[in-house]
Structures are given as C-alpha cells and as structure tokens.
PDB file of C-alpha atoms in Angstrom:
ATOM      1  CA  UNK A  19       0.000   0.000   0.000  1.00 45.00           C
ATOM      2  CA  UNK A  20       1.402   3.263  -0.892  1.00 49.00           C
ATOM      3  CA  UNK A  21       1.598   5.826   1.711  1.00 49.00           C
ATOM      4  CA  UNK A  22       2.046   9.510   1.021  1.00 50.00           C
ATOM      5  CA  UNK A  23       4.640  10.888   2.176  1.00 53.00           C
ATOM      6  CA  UNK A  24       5.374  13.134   4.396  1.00 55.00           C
ATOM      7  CA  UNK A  25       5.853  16.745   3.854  1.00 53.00           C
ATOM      8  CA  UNK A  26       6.786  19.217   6.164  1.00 50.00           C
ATOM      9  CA  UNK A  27       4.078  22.069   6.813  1.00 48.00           C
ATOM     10  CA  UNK A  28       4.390  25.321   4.569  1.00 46.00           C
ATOM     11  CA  UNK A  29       6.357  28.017   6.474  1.00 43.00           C
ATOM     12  CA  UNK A  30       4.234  31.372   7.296  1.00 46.00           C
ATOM     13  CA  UNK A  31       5.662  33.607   4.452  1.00 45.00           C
ATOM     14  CA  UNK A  32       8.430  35.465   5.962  1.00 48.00           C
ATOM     15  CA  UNK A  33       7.224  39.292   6.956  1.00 63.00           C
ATOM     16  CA  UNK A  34       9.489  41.880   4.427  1.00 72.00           C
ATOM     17  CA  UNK A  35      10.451  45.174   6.458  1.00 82.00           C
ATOM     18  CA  UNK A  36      12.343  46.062   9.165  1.00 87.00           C
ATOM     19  CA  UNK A  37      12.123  44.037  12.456  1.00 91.00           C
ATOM     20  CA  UNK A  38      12.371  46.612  14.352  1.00 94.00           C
ATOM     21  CA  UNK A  39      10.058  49.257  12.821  1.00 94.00           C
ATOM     22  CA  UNK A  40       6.717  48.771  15.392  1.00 94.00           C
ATOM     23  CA  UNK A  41       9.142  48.753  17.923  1.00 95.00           C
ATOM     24  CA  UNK A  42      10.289  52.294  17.123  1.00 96.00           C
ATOM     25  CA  UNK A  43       7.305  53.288  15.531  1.00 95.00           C
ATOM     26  CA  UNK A  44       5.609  52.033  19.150  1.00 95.00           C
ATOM     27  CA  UNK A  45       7.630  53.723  20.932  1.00 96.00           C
ATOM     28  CA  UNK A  46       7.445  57.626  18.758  1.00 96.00           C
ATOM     29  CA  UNK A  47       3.931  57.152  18.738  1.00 96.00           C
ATOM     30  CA  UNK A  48       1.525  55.146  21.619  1.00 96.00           C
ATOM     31  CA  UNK A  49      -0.001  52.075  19.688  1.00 94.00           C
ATOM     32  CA  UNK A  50       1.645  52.608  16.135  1.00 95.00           C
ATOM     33  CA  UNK A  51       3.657  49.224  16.288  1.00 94.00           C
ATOM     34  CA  UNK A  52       0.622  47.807  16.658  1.00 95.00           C
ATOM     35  CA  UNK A  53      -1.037  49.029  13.867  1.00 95.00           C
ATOM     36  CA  UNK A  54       1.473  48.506  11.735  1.00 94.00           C
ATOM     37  CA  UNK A  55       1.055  45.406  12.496  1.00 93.00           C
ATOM     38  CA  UNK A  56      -2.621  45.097  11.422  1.00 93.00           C
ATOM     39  CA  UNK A  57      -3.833  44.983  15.294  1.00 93.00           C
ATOM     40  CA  UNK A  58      -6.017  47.722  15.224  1.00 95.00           C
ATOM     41  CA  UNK A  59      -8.158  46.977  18.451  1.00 94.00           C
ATOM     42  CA  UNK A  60      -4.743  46.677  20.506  1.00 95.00           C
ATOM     43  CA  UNK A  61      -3.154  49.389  19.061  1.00 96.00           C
ATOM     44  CA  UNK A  62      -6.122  51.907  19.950  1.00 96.00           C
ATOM     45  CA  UNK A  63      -6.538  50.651  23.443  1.00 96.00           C
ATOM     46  CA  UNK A  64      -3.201  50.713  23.924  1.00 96.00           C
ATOM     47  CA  UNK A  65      -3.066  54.615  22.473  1.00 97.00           C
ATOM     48  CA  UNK A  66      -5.812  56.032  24.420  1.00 97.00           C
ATOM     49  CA  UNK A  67      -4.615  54.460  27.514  1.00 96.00           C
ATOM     50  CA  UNK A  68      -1.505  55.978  27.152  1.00 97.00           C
ATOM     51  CA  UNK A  69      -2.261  59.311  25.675  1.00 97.00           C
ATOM     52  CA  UNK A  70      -4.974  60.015  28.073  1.00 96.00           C
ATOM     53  CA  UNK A  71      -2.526  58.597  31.056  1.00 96.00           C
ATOM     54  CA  UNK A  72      -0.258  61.383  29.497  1.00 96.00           C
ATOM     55  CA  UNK A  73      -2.510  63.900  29.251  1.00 96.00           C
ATOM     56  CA  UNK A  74      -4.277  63.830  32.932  1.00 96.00           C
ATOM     57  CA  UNK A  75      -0.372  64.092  34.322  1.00 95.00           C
ATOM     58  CA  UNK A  76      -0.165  67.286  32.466  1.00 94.00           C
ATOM     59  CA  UNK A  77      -3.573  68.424  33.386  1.00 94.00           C
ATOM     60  CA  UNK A  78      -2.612  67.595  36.837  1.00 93.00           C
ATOM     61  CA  UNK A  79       0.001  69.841  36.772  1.00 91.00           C
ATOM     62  CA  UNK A  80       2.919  67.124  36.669  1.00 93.00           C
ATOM     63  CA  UNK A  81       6.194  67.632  35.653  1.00 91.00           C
ATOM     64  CA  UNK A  82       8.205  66.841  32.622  1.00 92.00           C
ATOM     65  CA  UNK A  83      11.775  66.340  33.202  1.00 90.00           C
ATOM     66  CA  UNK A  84      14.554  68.311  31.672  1.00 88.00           C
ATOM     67  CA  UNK A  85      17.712  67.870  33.185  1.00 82.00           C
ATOM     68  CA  UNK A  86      19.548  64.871  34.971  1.00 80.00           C
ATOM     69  CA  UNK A  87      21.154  66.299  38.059  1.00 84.00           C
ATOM     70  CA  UNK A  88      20.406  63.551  40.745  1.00 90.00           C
ATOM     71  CA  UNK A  89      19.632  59.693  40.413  1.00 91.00           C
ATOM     72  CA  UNK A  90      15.685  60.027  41.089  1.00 89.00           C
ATOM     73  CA  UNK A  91      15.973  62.693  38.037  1.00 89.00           C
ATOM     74  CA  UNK A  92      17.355  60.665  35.728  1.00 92.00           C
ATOM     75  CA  UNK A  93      15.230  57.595  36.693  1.00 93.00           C
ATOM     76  CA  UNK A  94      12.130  60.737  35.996  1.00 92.00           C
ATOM     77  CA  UNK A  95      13.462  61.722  32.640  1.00 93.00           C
ATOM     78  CA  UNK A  96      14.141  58.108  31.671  1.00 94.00           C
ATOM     79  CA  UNK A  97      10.422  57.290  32.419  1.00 94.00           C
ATOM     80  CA  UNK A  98       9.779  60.139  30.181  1.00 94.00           C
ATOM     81  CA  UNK A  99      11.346  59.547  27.448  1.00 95.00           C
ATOM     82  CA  UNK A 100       9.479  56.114  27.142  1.00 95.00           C
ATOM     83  CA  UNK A 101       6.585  58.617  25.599  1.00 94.00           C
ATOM     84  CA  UNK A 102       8.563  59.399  22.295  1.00 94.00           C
ATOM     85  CA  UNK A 103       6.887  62.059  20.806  1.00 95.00           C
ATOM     86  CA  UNK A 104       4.592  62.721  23.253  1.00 95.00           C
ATOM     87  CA  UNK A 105       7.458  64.181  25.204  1.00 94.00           C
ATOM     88  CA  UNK A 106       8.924  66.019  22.576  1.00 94.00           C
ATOM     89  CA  UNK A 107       5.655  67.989  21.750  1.00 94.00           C
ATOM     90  CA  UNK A 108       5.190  68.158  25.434  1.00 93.00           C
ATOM     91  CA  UNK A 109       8.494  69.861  26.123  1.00 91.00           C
ATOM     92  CA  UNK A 110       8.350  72.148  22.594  1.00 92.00           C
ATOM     93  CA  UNK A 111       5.012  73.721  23.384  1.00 92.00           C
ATOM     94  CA  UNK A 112       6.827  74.452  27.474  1.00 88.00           C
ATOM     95  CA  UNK A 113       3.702  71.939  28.877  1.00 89.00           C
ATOM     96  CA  UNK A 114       4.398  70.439  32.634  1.00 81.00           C
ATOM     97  CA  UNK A 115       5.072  72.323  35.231  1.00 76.00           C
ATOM     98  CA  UNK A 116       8.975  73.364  36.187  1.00 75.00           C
ATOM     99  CA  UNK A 117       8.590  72.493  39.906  1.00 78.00           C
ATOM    100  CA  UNK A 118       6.386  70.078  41.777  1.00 78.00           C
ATOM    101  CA  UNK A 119       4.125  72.624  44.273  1.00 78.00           C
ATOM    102  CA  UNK A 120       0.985  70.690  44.980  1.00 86.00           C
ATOM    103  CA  UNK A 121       0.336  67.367  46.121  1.00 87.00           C
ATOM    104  CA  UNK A 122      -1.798  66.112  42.808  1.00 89.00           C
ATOM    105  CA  UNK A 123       1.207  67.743  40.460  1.00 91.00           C
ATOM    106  CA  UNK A 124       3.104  64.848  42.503  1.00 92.00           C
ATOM    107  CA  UNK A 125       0.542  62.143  41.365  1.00 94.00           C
ATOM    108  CA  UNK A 126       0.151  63.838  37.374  1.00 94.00           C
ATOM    109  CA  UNK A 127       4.325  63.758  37.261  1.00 94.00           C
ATOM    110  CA  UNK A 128       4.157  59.812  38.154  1.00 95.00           C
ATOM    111  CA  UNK A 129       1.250  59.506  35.698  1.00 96.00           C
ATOM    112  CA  UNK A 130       3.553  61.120  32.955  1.00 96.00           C
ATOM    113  CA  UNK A 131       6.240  58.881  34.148  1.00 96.00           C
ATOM    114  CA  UNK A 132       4.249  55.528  34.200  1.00 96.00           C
ATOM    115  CA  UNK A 133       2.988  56.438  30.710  1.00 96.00           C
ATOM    116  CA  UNK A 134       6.079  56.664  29.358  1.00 96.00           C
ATOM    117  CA  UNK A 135       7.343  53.146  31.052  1.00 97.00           C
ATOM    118  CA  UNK A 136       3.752  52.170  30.015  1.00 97.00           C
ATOM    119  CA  UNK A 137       4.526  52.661  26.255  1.00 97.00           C
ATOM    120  CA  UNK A 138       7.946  50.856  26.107  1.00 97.00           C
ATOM    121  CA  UNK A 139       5.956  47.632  27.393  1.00 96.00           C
ATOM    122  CA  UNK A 140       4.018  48.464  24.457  1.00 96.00           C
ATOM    123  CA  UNK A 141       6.550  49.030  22.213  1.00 96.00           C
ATOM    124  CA  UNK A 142       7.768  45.642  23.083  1.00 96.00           C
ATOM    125  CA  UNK A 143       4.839  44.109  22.552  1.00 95.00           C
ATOM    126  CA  UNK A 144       4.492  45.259  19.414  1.00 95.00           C
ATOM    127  CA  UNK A 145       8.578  43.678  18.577  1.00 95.00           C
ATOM    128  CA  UNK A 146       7.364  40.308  19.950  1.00 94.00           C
ATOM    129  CA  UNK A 147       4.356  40.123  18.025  1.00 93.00           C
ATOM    130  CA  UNK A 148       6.751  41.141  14.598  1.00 93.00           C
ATOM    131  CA  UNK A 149       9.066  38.656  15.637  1.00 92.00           C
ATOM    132  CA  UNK A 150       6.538  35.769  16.067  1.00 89.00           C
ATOM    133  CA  UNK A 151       7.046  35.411  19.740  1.00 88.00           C
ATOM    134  CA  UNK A 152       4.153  36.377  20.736  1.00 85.00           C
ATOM    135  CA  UNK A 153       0.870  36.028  18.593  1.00 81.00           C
TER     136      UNK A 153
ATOM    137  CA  UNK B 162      -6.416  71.993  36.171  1.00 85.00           C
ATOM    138  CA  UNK B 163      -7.429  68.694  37.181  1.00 86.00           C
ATOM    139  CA  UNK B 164      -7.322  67.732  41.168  1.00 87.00           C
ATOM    140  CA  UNK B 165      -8.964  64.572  41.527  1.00 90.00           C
ATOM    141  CA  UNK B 166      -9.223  62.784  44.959  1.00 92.00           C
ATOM    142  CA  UNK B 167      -6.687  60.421  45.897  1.00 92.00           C
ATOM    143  CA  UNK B 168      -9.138  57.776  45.247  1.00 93.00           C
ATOM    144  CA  UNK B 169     -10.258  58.753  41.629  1.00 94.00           C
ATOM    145  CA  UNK B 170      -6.692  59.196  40.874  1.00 94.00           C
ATOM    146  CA  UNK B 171      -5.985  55.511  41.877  1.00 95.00           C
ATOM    147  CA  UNK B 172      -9.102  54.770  39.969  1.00 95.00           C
ATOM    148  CA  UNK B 173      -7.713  56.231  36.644  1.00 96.00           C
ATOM    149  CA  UNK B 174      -4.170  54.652  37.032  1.00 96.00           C
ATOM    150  CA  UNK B 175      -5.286  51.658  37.857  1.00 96.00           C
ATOM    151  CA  UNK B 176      -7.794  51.858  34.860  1.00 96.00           C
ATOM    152  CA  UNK B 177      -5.133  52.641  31.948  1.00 96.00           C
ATOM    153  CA  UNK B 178      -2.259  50.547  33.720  1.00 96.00           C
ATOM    154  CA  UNK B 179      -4.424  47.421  34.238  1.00 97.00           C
ATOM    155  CA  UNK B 180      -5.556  48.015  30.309  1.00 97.00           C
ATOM    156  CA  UNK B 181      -2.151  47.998  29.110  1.00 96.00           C
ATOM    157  CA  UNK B 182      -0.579  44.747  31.125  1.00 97.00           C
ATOM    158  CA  UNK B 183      -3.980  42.825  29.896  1.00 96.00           C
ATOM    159  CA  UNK B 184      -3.056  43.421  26.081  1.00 96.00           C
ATOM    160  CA  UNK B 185       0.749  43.171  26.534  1.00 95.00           C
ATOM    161  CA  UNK B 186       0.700  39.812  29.059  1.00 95.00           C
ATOM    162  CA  UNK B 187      -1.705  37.594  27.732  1.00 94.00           C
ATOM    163  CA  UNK B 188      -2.214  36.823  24.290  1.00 92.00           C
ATOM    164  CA  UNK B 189      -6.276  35.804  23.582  1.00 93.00           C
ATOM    165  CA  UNK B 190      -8.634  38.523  23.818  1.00 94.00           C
ATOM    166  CA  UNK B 191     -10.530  36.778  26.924  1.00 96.00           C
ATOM    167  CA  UNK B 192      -7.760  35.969  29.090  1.00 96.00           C
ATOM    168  CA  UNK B 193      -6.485  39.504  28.199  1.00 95.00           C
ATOM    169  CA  UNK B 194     -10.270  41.195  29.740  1.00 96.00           C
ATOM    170  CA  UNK B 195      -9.541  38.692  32.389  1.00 97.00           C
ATOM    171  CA  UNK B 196      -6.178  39.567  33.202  1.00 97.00           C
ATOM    172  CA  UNK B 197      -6.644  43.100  33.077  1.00 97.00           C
ATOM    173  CA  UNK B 198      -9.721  43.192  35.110  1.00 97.00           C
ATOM    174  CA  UNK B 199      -7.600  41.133  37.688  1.00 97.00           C
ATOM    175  CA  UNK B 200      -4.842  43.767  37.795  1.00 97.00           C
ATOM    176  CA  UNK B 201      -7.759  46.364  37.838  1.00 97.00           C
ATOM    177  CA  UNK B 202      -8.161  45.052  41.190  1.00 97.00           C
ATOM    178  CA  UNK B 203      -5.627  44.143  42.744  1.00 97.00           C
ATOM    179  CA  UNK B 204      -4.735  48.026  42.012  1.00 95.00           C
ATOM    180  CA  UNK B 205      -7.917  49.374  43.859  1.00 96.00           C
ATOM    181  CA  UNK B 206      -7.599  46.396  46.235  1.00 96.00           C
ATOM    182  CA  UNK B 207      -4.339  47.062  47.022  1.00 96.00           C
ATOM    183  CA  UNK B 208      -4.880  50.673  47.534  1.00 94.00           C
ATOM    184  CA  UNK B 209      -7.844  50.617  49.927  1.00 95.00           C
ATOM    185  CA  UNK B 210      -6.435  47.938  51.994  1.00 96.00           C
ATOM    186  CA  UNK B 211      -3.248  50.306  52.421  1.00 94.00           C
ATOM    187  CA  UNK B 212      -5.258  53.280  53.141  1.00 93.00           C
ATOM    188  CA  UNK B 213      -6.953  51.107  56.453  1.00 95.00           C
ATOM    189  CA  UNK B 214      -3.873  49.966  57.465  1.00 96.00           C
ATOM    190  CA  UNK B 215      -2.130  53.178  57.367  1.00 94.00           C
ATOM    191  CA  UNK B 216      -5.405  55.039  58.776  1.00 93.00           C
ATOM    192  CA  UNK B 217      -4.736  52.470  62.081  1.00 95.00           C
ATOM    193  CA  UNK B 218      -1.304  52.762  62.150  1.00 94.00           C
ATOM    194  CA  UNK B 219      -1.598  56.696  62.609  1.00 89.00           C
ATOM    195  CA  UNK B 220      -4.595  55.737  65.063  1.00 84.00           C
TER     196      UNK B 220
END
C-alpha cells in the first residue's frame, strides 16, 4: 500500500520590512507598532490608555523632566522619554510644570512617568508580536 | 487643572495601567479582559487595603 509521504508544513511567508520598525514606531507614537502590524483593536486601546494617562499628568500639573542632576531625576526623565513624541511635543510647546508645588502635580508627574514606562511595554509588545514570539 | 481625589486618581491609574498589562501579558482577547480586570483590582484592592492599614497605624 502506498503511503504519502510526508511533507513538512508550509512556512508562514516570511514578513518583508524592518524588524524593528513597530518597535520604534511604538515607541514615537503610543499604539503605532501595533497598527502597523494590522492589530487595530490593541493598538487603539493601547493609544488612548496611554495618551490620556499622558494627558491627565499634564492636566494635573505634573512635571516633565529636563535635566539629569540627581539619580531620582534621571530615573524621571528616563520614564519620560518612554513617551517618544509625546514628550517632545510636550516639552516644545513648554507643557508640565517646572517644579512640583501641589500634592496632585506629585501624582500627574508619576502619571507622565508611568505612561512613558507604560509605552515601552508596548513598544515591546508590538517587537514580539513582529518577531513571532508572541501572537 | 485637574485635582482629583486620591481615590479617583488611583481609579484612573489603575484603569489605563491594568488596560495595558492585559493586552501586553496575555495573548487571547478573553484571558487579556480577564487579566486586566484582575490587575484592575488588585490596584484598587491594594490601595484601599493600604489606606486602612495606614489610617490604624496613625490611630
């Protein structure tokens, strides 16, 4: 009796581009690695959560880091750097406030931090799911 | 400008966090609501238990 034989599975075509583009395109812009990568229910969750996280820290009066003089500031301006563009237009239009007066400015800075950190897990997301890690 | 309670400000954090962690740590849309409604409250949880315990300790 004759028995087919056996061939392997077809490979998932290979995806052309950069590897790394939703991971810097994730991280310039909340959610964009995502849907660059065609997951466009993530990648708007994952936007507004982090835009609007973003934006109540500067409503709250939070501040944006500028300088690295101490530890804790660098650890701040780290944080906020994890919002790509977001800081950038932030710090260009002179939003955030320069010193920390009130208690909720204390809570909106740590909201602009977290958003920040909040977007690199995002960003990463968005480099597993390119790389076929994660699906 | 926005001044929110302590409370509503744990709400919102906890709110945007928890929705980030449930699409970045799980990978099916279910276990994702489920995950993030879990870290939803163990956020508020969390805080409210804290708040007691310190409100005792200053007791």
């Amino acid at each position: 009796m004759a028995s087919t034989p056996n061939r392997p599975a077809p490979a998932a075509p290979a995806q052309q581009g950069f590897v790394f583009l939703p991971l810097i395109a994730g991280w310039l812009i909340p959610g964009a690695g995502h849907f660059l990568l065609r997951k466009w229910g993530r990648g708007a969750l994952l936007a507004i959560s982090i835009v609007c996280m973003f934006a109540i820290g500067l409503a709250m009066r939070g501040k944006l880091y500028a300088n690295a003089s101490d530890i804790l500031e660098i650890l701040g301006l780290l944080g906020d750097l994890g919002s790509g563009l977001l800081y950038v237009v932030g710090r260009a239009m002179g939003l955030g406030a320069d010193s920390v007066q009130l208690t909720v400015a204390d809570w909106g800075t740590r909201f602009i931090v977290v958003a920040g950190l909040l977007n690199i897990i995002a960003a990463v997301d968005a480099h597993n799911l390119r790389t076929g890690r994660k699906s | 400008m926005f001044s929110p309670t302590h409370f509503t400000a744990v709400l919102l954090f906890g709110l945007f966090a928890s929705i980030v962690f449930g699409i970045t740590q799980r990978e099916t849309p279910q276990r994702m609501f489920r995950y993030g409604l879990y870290c939803f409250s163990l956020f508020v949880g969390s805080a409210i238990v804290l708040s007691w315990v310190m409100y005792l300790i200053a007791r």
